[in-house]
């Protein structure tokens, strides 16, 4: 696996870069995987195929745009010999101040949270661009190539604008693509941020329908209530952390959205058939961590 180092792309005074490149199928294919020490937004100018993000494959082509986490393992499976792209590269520090003030009803910015889970679906971050998104990317490329007065602030604000445009497109897609997208969003936010507000009332407010209507749709499609799905998702996240980390059980249950330890222990044993302590011990014995 090839790892792209930040020092090879960023100047010492600027944690940001734009790369206009032509990717070859000989270099970018399913036999090679890539990681990076920074966030990346890729915009496809020409070419088609699939982008693989943590082994999930998403169809992409001219006009596709997607946001990639530093811990994500990626590559392309191209249907053509070449794919021309813009890559917008940045460190969290470059945009962190702006992110703190942005409203996010759709969980788009959860990718920047320490709680973001790489095993969750990345579909929310793979989109078809809009003219506004394309303009923002071209503006960033032009400014980076020919910096003007206050260039660093221009790049920072334009990057924030691009992320907002992508968030708005996520919102539009969820509202226009019907039940599947709506339920996909609910599952996404449960998986990526265990402590987010996933109450039925809050979710129904986002989609502009009544809580009873939302509950009926979810239960009919998923075979369980939103509340049951929320608890199941949090328990499975807790189990993964028990296997993969040395964090205390009390820290894990709180990080996973449980505020009552007694309830957590009862729910965990009911779901997995064993206590968290036994689950962790068994995981260690079988080498899961």
PDB file of C-alpha atoms in Angstrom:
ATOM      1  CA  UNK A   1       0.000   0.000   0.000  1.00  0.00           C
ATOM      2  CA  UNK A   2       1.298   3.434  -0.938  1.00  0.00           C
ATOM      3  CA  UNK A   3       1.034   6.236   1.622  1.00  0.00           C
ATOM      4  CA  UNK A   4       1.059   9.852   0.472  1.00  0.00           C
ATOM      5  CA  UNK A   5       2.987  12.002   2.963  1.00  0.00           C
ATOM      6  CA  UNK A   6       1.849  15.533   3.766  1.00  0.00           C
ATOM      7  CA  UNK A   7       5.404  16.879   3.536  1.00  0.00           C
ATOM      8  CA  UNK A   8       5.489  16.006  -0.161  1.00  0.00           C
ATOM      9  CA  UNK A   9       2.430  18.111  -0.959  1.00  0.00           C
ATOM     10  CA  UNK A  10       2.195  20.990   1.540  1.00  0.00           C
ATOM     11  CA  UNK A  11       4.433  23.990   2.034  1.00  0.00           C
ATOM     12  CA  UNK A  12       5.542  24.708   5.585  1.00  0.00           C
ATOM     13  CA  UNK A  13       3.213  27.735   5.721  1.00  0.00           C
ATOM     14  CA  UNK A  14       0.225  26.245   3.887  1.00  0.00           C
ATOM     15  CA  UNK A  15      -1.565  23.008   4.785  1.00  0.00           C
ATOM     16  CA  UNK A  16      -3.379  23.003   1.450  1.00  0.00           C
ATOM     17  CA  UNK A  17      -2.680  22.038  -2.165  1.00  0.00           C
ATOM     18  CA  UNK A  18      -4.428  21.499  -5.494  1.00  0.00           C
ATOM     19  CA  UNK A  19      -3.217  18.874  -7.940  1.00  0.00           C
ATOM     20  CA  UNK A  20      -4.465  18.607 -11.534  1.00  0.00           C
ATOM     21  CA  UNK A  21      -3.435  15.140 -12.664  1.00  0.00           C
ATOM     22  CA  UNK A  22      -4.164  12.388 -15.168  1.00  0.00           C
ATOM     23  CA  UNK A  23      -4.386   9.004 -13.429  1.00  0.00           C
ATOM     24  CA  UNK A  24      -3.343   5.951 -15.408  1.00  0.00           C
ATOM     25  CA  UNK A  25      -5.086   2.593 -15.053  1.00  0.00           C
ATOM     26  CA  UNK A  26      -1.611   1.046 -14.903  1.00  0.00           C
ATOM     27  CA  UNK A  27      -0.944   2.834 -11.600  1.00  0.00           C
ATOM     28  CA  UNK A  28      -4.448   3.160 -10.120  1.00  0.00           C
ATOM     29  CA  UNK A  29      -6.187  -0.225 -10.141  1.00  0.00           C
ATOM     30  CA  UNK A  30      -7.579  -2.870  -7.820  1.00  0.00           C
ATOM     31  CA  UNK A  31      -4.166  -4.423  -7.205  1.00  0.00           C
ATOM     32  CA  UNK A  32      -2.875  -1.277  -5.446  1.00  0.00           C
ATOM     33  CA  UNK A  33      -4.261   0.610  -2.461  1.00  0.00           C
ATOM     34  CA  UNK A  34      -3.546   4.145  -1.274  1.00  0.00           C
ATOM     35  CA  UNK A  35      -3.729   6.132   1.984  1.00  0.00           C
ATOM     36  CA  UNK A  36      -2.768   9.705   2.762  1.00  0.00           C
ATOM     37  CA  UNK A  37      -1.907  11.933   5.712  1.00  0.00           C
ATOM     38  CA  UNK A  38      -4.539  14.522   4.816  1.00  0.00           C
ATOM     39  CA  UNK A  39      -8.117  14.968   3.649  1.00  0.00           C
ATOM     40  CA  UNK A  40      -8.841  14.940  -0.071  1.00  0.00           C
ATOM     41  CA  UNK A  41     -11.647  16.095  -2.336  1.00  0.00           C
ATOM     42  CA  UNK A  42     -11.459  14.566  -5.819  1.00  0.00           C
ATOM     43  CA  UNK A  43     -13.322  16.010  -8.806  1.00  0.00           C
ATOM     44  CA  UNK A  44     -13.357  13.910 -11.993  1.00  0.00           C
ATOM     45  CA  UNK A  45     -12.952  15.956 -15.170  1.00  0.00           C
ATOM     46  CA  UNK A  46     -13.054  12.984 -17.553  1.00  0.00           C
ATOM     47  CA  UNK A  47     -13.014   9.208 -17.280  1.00  0.00           C
ATOM     48  CA  UNK A  48     -15.303   6.645 -15.688  1.00  0.00           C
ATOM     49  CA  UNK A  49     -15.226   3.570 -13.508  1.00  0.00           C
ATOM     50  CA  UNK A  50     -15.503   2.972  -9.784  1.00  0.00           C
ATOM     51  CA  UNK A  51     -13.774   4.437  -6.760  1.00  0.00           C
ATOM     52  CA  UNK A  52     -13.066   1.917  -4.004  1.00  0.00           C
ATOM     53  CA  UNK A  53     -13.200   3.398  -0.498  1.00  0.00           C
ATOM     54  CA  UNK A  54     -12.502   0.842   2.238  1.00  0.00           C
ATOM     55  CA  UNK A  55     -13.565  -1.900  -0.217  1.00  0.00           C
ATOM     56  CA  UNK A  56     -16.936  -0.278  -0.945  1.00  0.00           C
ATOM     57  CA  UNK A  57     -17.216   0.424  -4.687  1.00  0.00           C
ATOM     58  CA  UNK A  58     -19.025   3.522  -5.979  1.00  0.00           C
ATOM     59  CA  UNK A  59     -19.606   4.311  -9.674  1.00  0.00           C
ATOM     60  CA  UNK A  60     -17.954   7.573 -10.759  1.00  0.00           C
ATOM     61  CA  UNK A  61     -17.553   9.485 -13.991  1.00  0.00           C
ATOM     62  CA  UNK A  62     -17.291  12.951 -15.440  1.00  0.00           C
ATOM     63  CA  UNK A  63     -18.510  15.431 -12.833  1.00  0.00           C
ATOM     64  CA  UNK A  64     -18.285  13.084  -9.838  1.00  0.00           C
ATOM     65  CA  UNK A  65     -16.881  14.591  -6.650  1.00  0.00           C
ATOM     66  CA  UNK A  66     -16.013  12.852  -3.405  1.00  0.00           C
ATOM     67  CA  UNK A  67     -14.460  13.546  -0.018  1.00  0.00           C
ATOM     68  CA  UNK A  68     -11.952  11.070   1.456  1.00  0.00           C
ATOM     69  CA  UNK A  69     -10.814  10.664   5.078  1.00  0.00           C
ATOM     70  CA  UNK A  70      -7.057  10.247   5.757  1.00  0.00           C
ATOM     71  CA  UNK A  71      -7.639   6.788   7.232  1.00  0.00           C
ATOM     72  CA  UNK A  72      -9.593   5.583   4.213  1.00  0.00           C
ATOM     73  CA  UNK A  73      -7.937   3.046   1.932  1.00  0.00           C
ATOM     74  CA  UNK A  74      -8.737   3.861  -1.681  1.00  0.00           C
ATOM     75  CA  UNK A  75      -8.088   3.084  -5.319  1.00  0.00           C
ATOM     76  CA  UNK A  76      -9.811   3.221  -8.706  1.00  0.00           C
ATOM     77  CA  UNK A  77     -11.199   0.488 -10.917  1.00  0.00           C
ATOM     78  CA  UNK A  78     -11.187   2.326 -14.250  1.00  0.00           C
ATOM     79  CA  UNK A  79     -13.181   1.469 -17.347  1.00  0.00           C
ATOM     80  CA  UNK A  80     -10.834   3.623 -19.455  1.00  0.00           C
ATOM     81  CA  UNK A  81      -7.058   3.983 -19.668  1.00  0.00           C
ATOM     82  CA  UNK A  82      -6.930   7.448 -18.082  1.00  0.00           C
ATOM     83  CA  UNK A  83      -8.908   9.542 -15.631  1.00  0.00           C
ATOM     84  CA  UNK A  84      -8.293  13.296 -15.383  1.00  0.00           C
ATOM     85  CA  UNK A  85      -8.946  14.742 -11.932  1.00  0.00           C
ATOM     86  CA  UNK A  86      -8.534  17.699  -9.622  1.00  0.00           C
ATOM     87  CA  UNK A  87      -7.408  16.704  -6.121  1.00  0.00           C
ATOM     88  CA  UNK A  88      -8.022  19.268  -3.368  1.00  0.00           C
ATOM     89  CA  UNK A  89      -5.718  18.332  -0.472  1.00  0.00           C
ATOM     90  CA  UNK A  90      -5.885  19.838   3.007  1.00  0.00           C
ATOM     91  CA  UNK A  91      -5.116  19.233   6.651  1.00  0.00           C
ATOM     92  CA  UNK A  92      -7.777  19.552   9.315  1.00  0.00           C
ATOM     93  CA  UNK A  93      -5.983  22.504  10.872  1.00  0.00           C
ATOM     94  CA  UNK A  94      -6.443  24.519   7.694  1.00  0.00           C
ATOM     95  CA  UNK A  95     -10.256  24.426   7.899  1.00  0.00           C
ATOM     96  CA  UNK A  96     -10.968  23.506  11.543  1.00  0.00           C
ATOM     97  CA  UNK A  97     -11.958  27.016  12.623  1.00  0.00           C
ATOM     98  CA  UNK A  98     -14.558  27.293   9.880  1.00  0.00           C
ATOM     99  CA  UNK A  99     -16.003  23.830  10.574  1.00  0.00           C
ATOM    100  CA  UNK A 100     -16.887  24.702  14.158  1.00  0.00           C
ATOM    101  CA  UNK A 101     -19.404  27.325  13.027  1.00  0.00           C
ATOM    102  CA  UNK A 102     -21.149  25.298  10.289  1.00  0.00           C
ATOM    103  CA  UNK A 103     -24.617  23.830  10.788  1.00  0.00           C
ATOM    104  CA  UNK A 104     -24.935  20.207   9.717  1.00  0.00           C
ATOM    105  CA  UNK A 105     -28.318  18.491   9.918  1.00  0.00           C
ATOM    106  CA  UNK A 106     -27.247  15.694   7.584  1.00  0.00           C
ATOM    107  CA  UNK A 107     -24.123  14.370   9.261  1.00  0.00           C
ATOM    108  CA  UNK A 108     -21.923  15.384   6.343  1.00  0.00           C
ATOM    109  CA  UNK A 109     -19.248  16.955   8.531  1.00  0.00           C
ATOM    110  CA  UNK A 110     -19.089  13.932  10.856  1.00  0.00           C
ATOM    111  CA  UNK A 111     -16.168  12.764   8.711  1.00  0.00           C
ATOM    112  CA  UNK A 112     -14.040  15.395  10.485  1.00  0.00           C
ATOM    113  CA  UNK A 113     -14.994  14.113  13.957  1.00  0.00           C
ATOM    114  CA  UNK A 114     -12.694  11.840  15.999  1.00  0.00           C
ATOM    115  CA  UNK A 115     -15.776   9.627  16.410  1.00  0.00           C
ATOM    116  CA  UNK A 116     -16.031   8.927  12.668  1.00  0.00           C
ATOM    117  CA  UNK A 117     -15.910   5.185  11.931  1.00  0.00           C
ATOM    118  CA  UNK A 118     -14.139   3.974   8.812  1.00  0.00           C
ATOM    119  CA  UNK A 119     -16.334   0.875   8.610  1.00  0.00           C
ATOM    120  CA  UNK A 120     -19.426   3.035   7.979  1.00  0.00           C
ATOM    121  CA  UNK A 121     -20.793   3.649   4.497  1.00  0.00           C
ATOM    122  CA  UNK A 122     -19.091   6.456   2.580  1.00  0.00           C
ATOM    123  CA  UNK A 123     -21.953   6.911   0.100  1.00  0.00           C
ATOM    124  CA  UNK A 124     -22.827  10.327   1.502  1.00  0.00           C
ATOM    125  CA  UNK A 125     -19.400  11.575   0.394  1.00  0.00           C
ATOM    126  CA  UNK A 126     -19.608  10.420  -3.247  1.00  0.00           C
ATOM    127  CA  UNK A 127     -21.759  12.802  -5.273  1.00  0.00           C
ATOM    128  CA  UNK A 128     -22.539  14.194  -8.685  1.00  0.00           C
ATOM    129  CA  UNK A 129     -21.219  17.742  -8.770  1.00  0.00           C
ATOM    130  CA  UNK A 130     -23.270  20.829  -9.497  1.00  0.00           C
ATOM    131  CA  UNK A 131     -22.185  23.949 -11.453  1.00  0.00           C
ATOM    132  CA  UNK A 132     -21.613  25.692  -8.102  1.00  0.00           C
ATOM    133  CA  UNK A 133     -19.363  22.867  -6.873  1.00  0.00           C
ATOM    134  CA  UNK A 134     -17.407  22.892 -10.125  1.00  0.00           C
ATOM    135  CA  UNK A 135     -16.920  26.688  -9.929  1.00  0.00           C
ATOM    136  CA  UNK A 136     -15.633  26.422  -6.359  1.00  0.00           C
ATOM    137  CA  UNK A 137     -13.093  23.771  -7.391  1.00  0.00           C
ATOM    138  CA  UNK A 138     -11.895  25.789 -10.394  1.00  0.00           C
ATOM    139  CA  UNK A 139     -11.607  28.906  -8.204  1.00  0.00           C
ATOM    140  CA  UNK A 140      -9.444  26.979  -5.731  1.00  0.00           C
ATOM    141  CA  UNK A 141      -7.235  25.655  -8.525  1.00  0.00           C
ATOM    142  CA  UNK A 142      -6.803  29.086 -10.098  1.00  0.00           C
ATOM    143  CA  UNK A 143      -5.977  30.779  -6.794  1.00  0.00           C
ATOM    144  CA  UNK A 144      -3.518  28.071  -5.784  1.00  0.00           C
ATOM    145  CA  UNK A 145      -1.699  28.305  -9.125  1.00  0.00           C
ATOM    146  CA  UNK A 146      -1.644  32.126  -9.159  1.00  0.00           C
ATOM    147  CA  UNK A 147      -2.012  33.383  -5.572  1.00  0.00           C
ATOM    148  CA  UNK A 148      -3.149  36.931  -4.998  1.00  0.00           C
ATOM    149  CA  UNK A 149      -3.447  39.204  -1.973  1.00  0.00           C
ATOM    150  CA  UNK A 150      -4.703  37.331   1.138  1.00  0.00           C
ATOM    151  CA  UNK A 151      -4.448  34.094  -0.799  1.00  0.00           C
ATOM    152  CA  UNK A 152      -4.414  31.803   2.239  1.00  0.00           C
ATOM    153  CA  UNK A 153      -7.670  33.280   3.568  1.00  0.00           C
ATOM    154  CA  UNK A 154      -9.222  33.118   0.092  1.00  0.00           C
ATOM    155  CA  UNK A 155      -8.358  29.418  -0.155  1.00  0.00           C
ATOM    156  CA  UNK A 156      -9.665  28.732   3.339  1.00  0.00           C
ATOM    157  CA  UNK A 157     -13.001  30.477   2.740  1.00  0.00           C
ATOM    158  CA  UNK A 158     -13.397  28.963  -0.729  1.00  0.00           C
ATOM    159  CA  UNK A 159     -12.733  25.484   0.669  1.00  0.00           C
ATOM    160  CA  UNK A 160     -15.394  26.097   3.326  1.00  0.00           C
ATOM    161  CA  UNK A 161     -17.738  27.194   0.530  1.00  0.00           C
ATOM    162  CA  UNK A 162     -17.015  24.010  -1.412  1.00  0.00           C
ATOM    163  CA  UNK A 163     -17.789  21.854   1.630  1.00  0.00           C
ATOM    164  CA  UNK A 164     -21.040  23.752   2.193  1.00  0.00           C
ATOM    165  CA  UNK A 165     -21.980  23.214  -1.464  1.00  0.00           C
ATOM    166  CA  UNK A 166     -21.340  19.497  -1.048  1.00  0.00           C
ATOM    167  CA  UNK A 167     -23.433  19.446   2.136  1.00  0.00           C
ATOM    168  CA  UNK A 168     -26.304  21.160   0.318  1.00  0.00           C
ATOM    169  CA  UNK A 169     -26.116  18.619  -2.477  1.00  0.00           C
ATOM    170  CA  UNK A 170     -26.305  15.855   0.137  1.00  0.00           C
ATOM    171  CA  UNK A 171     -29.431  17.479   1.551  1.00  0.00           C
ATOM    172  CA  UNK A 172     -30.997  17.836  -1.912  1.00  0.00           C
ATOM    173  CA  UNK A 173     -30.229  14.208  -2.772  1.00  0.00           C
ATOM    174  CA  UNK A 174     -31.727  12.896   0.432  1.00  0.00           C
ATOM    175  CA  UNK A 175     -34.915  14.902  -0.058  1.00  0.00           C
ATOM    176  CA  UNK A 176     -35.372  14.095  -3.753  1.00  0.00           C
ATOM    177  CA  UNK A 177     -34.384  10.434  -3.934  1.00  0.00           C
ATOM    178  CA  UNK A 178     -37.108   9.065  -1.679  1.00  0.00           C
ATOM    179  CA  UNK A 179     -37.310   6.440   1.005  1.00  0.00           C
ATOM    180  CA  UNK A 180     -34.066   4.566   0.230  1.00  0.00           C
ATOM    181  CA  UNK A 181     -31.935   7.696   0.598  1.00  0.00           C
ATOM    182  CA  UNK A 182     -33.814   8.760   3.730  1.00  0.00           C
ATOM    183  CA  UNK A 183     -33.272   5.420   5.444  1.00  0.00           C
ATOM    184  CA  UNK A 184     -29.692   5.328   4.198  1.00  0.00           C
ATOM    185  CA  UNK A 185     -29.084   8.669   5.877  1.00  0.00           C
ATOM    186  CA  UNK A 186     -30.542   7.443   9.176  1.00  0.00           C
ATOM    187  CA  UNK A 187     -28.307   4.372   9.104  1.00  0.00           C
ATOM    188  CA  UNK A 188     -25.323   6.528   8.123  1.00  0.00           C
ATOM    189  CA  UNK A 189     -25.689   8.970  11.007  1.00  0.00           C
ATOM    190  CA  UNK A 190     -26.155   6.142  13.513  1.00  0.00           C
ATOM    191  CA  UNK A 191     -22.986   4.417  12.258  1.00  0.00           C
ATOM    192  CA  UNK A 192     -20.744   7.454  12.036  1.00  0.00           C
ATOM    193  CA  UNK A 193     -21.606   9.363  15.213  1.00  0.00           C
ATOM    194  CA  UNK A 194     -22.909   7.304  18.121  1.00  0.00           C
ATOM    195  CA  UNK A 195     -23.702  10.329  20.258  1.00  0.00           C
ATOM    196  CA  UNK A 196     -25.580  12.309  17.606  1.00  0.00           C
ATOM    197  CA  UNK A 197     -29.232  13.239  18.095  1.00  0.00           C
ATOM    198  CA  UNK A 198     -31.051  10.436  16.293  1.00  0.00           C
ATOM    199  CA  UNK A 199     -34.338  10.842  18.135  1.00  0.00           C
ATOM    200  CA  UNK A 200     -37.376  10.161  15.992  1.00  0.00           C
ATOM    201  CA  UNK A 201     -38.584  13.718  16.527  1.00  0.00           C
ATOM    202  CA  UNK A 202     -35.288  15.217  15.339  1.00  0.00           C
ATOM    203  CA  UNK A 203     -35.034  12.924  12.296  1.00  0.00           C
ATOM    204  CA  UNK A 204     -38.644  13.585  11.287  1.00  0.00           C
ATOM    205  CA  UNK A 205     -37.986  17.311  11.541  1.00  0.00           C
ATOM    206  CA  UNK A 206     -35.042  16.997   9.135  1.00  0.00           C
ATOM    207  CA  UNK A 207     -37.142  15.195   6.512  1.00  0.00           C
ATOM    208  CA  UNK A 208     -40.242  17.303   6.979  1.00  0.00           C
ATOM    209  CA  UNK A 209     -42.585  14.451   7.928  1.00  0.00           C
ATOM    210  CA  UNK A 210     -44.327  13.403  11.147  1.00  0.00           C
ATOM    211  CA  UNK A 211     -42.546  11.135  13.650  1.00  0.00           C
ATOM    212  CA  UNK A 212     -45.282   8.506  13.288  1.00  0.00           C
ATOM    213  CA  UNK A 213     -44.884   8.469   9.503  1.00  0.00           C
ATOM    214  CA  UNK A 214     -41.106   8.115   9.765  1.00  0.00           C
ATOM    215  CA  UNK A 215     -41.392   5.327  12.348  1.00  0.00           C
ATOM    216  CA  UNK A 216     -43.828   3.440  10.125  1.00  0.00           C
ATOM    217  CA  UNK A 217     -41.572   3.707   7.062  1.00  0.00           C
ATOM    218  CA  UNK A 218     -38.467   2.626   8.960  1.00  0.00           C
ATOM    219  CA  UNK A 219     -40.092  -0.321  10.718  1.00  0.00           C
ATOM    220  CA  UNK A 220     -41.752  -1.578   7.539  1.00  0.00           C
ATOM    221  CA  UNK A 221     -38.485  -1.411   5.586  1.00  0.00           C
ATOM    222  CA  UNK A 222     -35.895  -2.369   8.209  1.00  0.00           C
ATOM    223  CA  UNK A 223     -37.974  -4.741  10.320  1.00  0.00           C
ATOM    224  CA  UNK A 224     -37.239  -2.878  13.554  1.00  0.00           C
ATOM    225  CA  UNK A 225     -37.951   0.481  15.137  1.00  0.00           C
ATOM    226  CA  UNK A 226     -35.550   3.416  14.931  1.00  0.00           C
ATOM    227  CA  UNK A 227     -34.956   3.059  18.658  1.00  0.00           C
ATOM    228  CA  UNK A 228     -34.040  -0.611  18.285  1.00  0.00           C
ATOM    229  CA  UNK A 229     -31.745   0.187  15.352  1.00  0.00           C
ATOM    230  CA  UNK A 230     -30.070   2.950  17.360  1.00  0.00           C
ATOM    231  CA  UNK A 231     -29.346   0.653  20.309  1.00  0.00           C
ATOM    232  CA  UNK A 232     -28.130  -2.153  18.014  1.00  0.00           C
ATOM    233  CA  UNK A 233     -25.773   0.200  16.168  1.00  0.00           C
ATOM    234  CA  UNK A 234     -24.351   1.555  19.426  1.00  0.00           C
ATOM    235  CA  UNK A 235     -23.870  -1.934  20.863  1.00  0.00           C
ATOM    236  CA  UNK A 236     -22.048  -3.121  17.756  1.00  0.00           C
ATOM    237  CA  UNK A 237     -19.822  -0.044  17.859  1.00  0.00           C
ATOM    238  CA  UNK A 238     -19.079  -0.719  21.521  1.00  0.00           C
ATOM    239  CA  UNK A 239     -18.201  -4.337  20.720  1.00  0.00           C
ATOM    240  CA  UNK A 240     -15.740  -3.240  18.033  1.00  0.00           C
ATOM    241  CA  UNK A 241     -14.057  -0.866  20.472  1.00  0.00           C
ATOM    242  CA  UNK A 242     -13.871  -3.551  23.143  1.00  0.00           C
ATOM    243  CA  UNK A 243     -12.038  -5.745  20.625  1.00  0.00           C
ATOM    244  CA  UNK A 244      -9.797  -3.085  19.126  1.00  0.00           C
ATOM    245  CA  UNK A 245      -8.890  -0.743  22.012  1.00  0.00           C
ATOM    246  CA  UNK A 246      -7.769  -0.800  25.637  1.00  0.00           C
ATOM    247  CA  UNK A 247     -10.237   1.918  26.649  1.00  0.00           C
ATOM    248  CA  UNK A 248     -12.181   1.297  29.828  1.00  0.00           C
ATOM    249  CA  UNK A 249     -15.687  -0.094  29.502  1.00  0.00           C
ATOM    250  CA  UNK A 250     -17.103   3.016  31.175  1.00  0.00           C
ATOM    251  CA  UNK A 251     -15.400   5.250  28.601  1.00  0.00           C
ATOM    252  CA  UNK A 252     -16.574   3.074  25.715  1.00  0.00           C
ATOM    253  CA  UNK A 253     -20.213   2.974  26.796  1.00  0.00           C
ATOM    254  CA  UNK A 254     -20.289   6.757  27.145  1.00  0.00           C
ATOM    255  CA  UNK A 255     -18.560   7.312  23.790  1.00  0.00           C
ATOM    256  CA  UNK A 256     -21.113   5.010  22.164  1.00  0.00           C
ATOM    257  CA  UNK A 257     -24.067   7.028  23.419  1.00  0.00           C
ATOM    258  CA  UNK A 258     -25.025   5.150  26.592  1.00  0.00           C
ATOM    259  CA  UNK A 259     -25.505   7.262  29.707  1.00  0.00           C
ATOM    260  CA  UNK A 260     -26.744   4.478  32.022  1.00  0.00           C
ATOM    261  CA  UNK A 261     -24.119   1.770  32.690  1.00  0.00           C
ATOM    262  CA  UNK A 262     -26.718  -0.654  34.084  1.00  0.00           C
ATOM    263  CA  UNK A 263     -28.787  -0.401  30.930  1.00  0.00           C
ATOM    264  CA  UNK A 264     -25.686  -0.832  28.767  1.00  0.00           C
ATOM    265  CA  UNK A 265     -24.650  -4.021  30.575  1.00  0.00           C
ATOM    266  CA  UNK A 266     -28.164  -5.502  30.310  1.00  0.00           C
ATOM    267  CA  UNK A 267     -28.524  -4.594  26.645  1.00  0.00           C
ATOM    268  CA  UNK A 268     -25.028  -5.830  25.767  1.00  0.00           C
ATOM    269  CA  UNK A 269     -25.546  -9.225  27.419  1.00  0.00           C
ATOM    270  CA  UNK A 270     -28.959  -9.610  25.782  1.00  0.00           C
ATOM    271  CA  UNK A 271     -27.550  -8.786  22.330  1.00  0.00           C
ATOM    272  CA  UNK A 272     -24.257 -10.738  22.469  1.00  0.00           C
ATOM    273  CA  UNK A 273     -25.057 -13.376  25.094  1.00  0.00           C
ATOM    274  CA  UNK A 274     -22.127 -12.360  27.287  1.00  0.00           C
ATOM    275  CA  UNK A 275     -20.923  -9.440  29.395  1.00  0.00           C
ATOM    276  CA  UNK A 276     -18.593  -6.774  27.949  1.00  0.00           C
ATOM    277  CA  UNK A 277     -15.720  -8.177  30.068  1.00  0.00           C
ATOM    278  CA  UNK A 278     -16.184 -11.692  28.709  1.00  0.00           C
ATOM    279  CA  UNK A 279     -16.616 -10.382  25.164  1.00  0.00           C
ATOM    280  CA  UNK A 280     -13.307  -8.489  25.395  1.00  0.00           C
ATOM    281  CA  UNK A 281     -11.522 -11.498  26.905  1.00  0.00           C
ATOM    282  CA  UNK A 282     -12.804 -13.801  24.156  1.00  0.00           C
ATOM    283  CA  UNK A 283     -11.828 -11.287  21.473  1.00  0.00           C
ATOM    284  CA  UNK A 284      -8.283 -11.110  22.866  1.00  0.00           C
ATOM    285  CA  UNK A 285      -8.012 -14.912  22.954  1.00  0.00           C
ATOM    286  CA  UNK A 286      -9.118 -15.254  19.325  1.00  0.00           C
ATOM    287  CA  UNK A 287      -6.834 -12.444  18.150  1.00  0.00           C
ATOM    288  CA  UNK A 288      -9.575 -10.043  17.033  1.00  0.00           C
ATOM    289  CA  UNK A 289      -7.717  -7.075  18.414  1.00  0.00           C
TER     290      UNK A 289
END
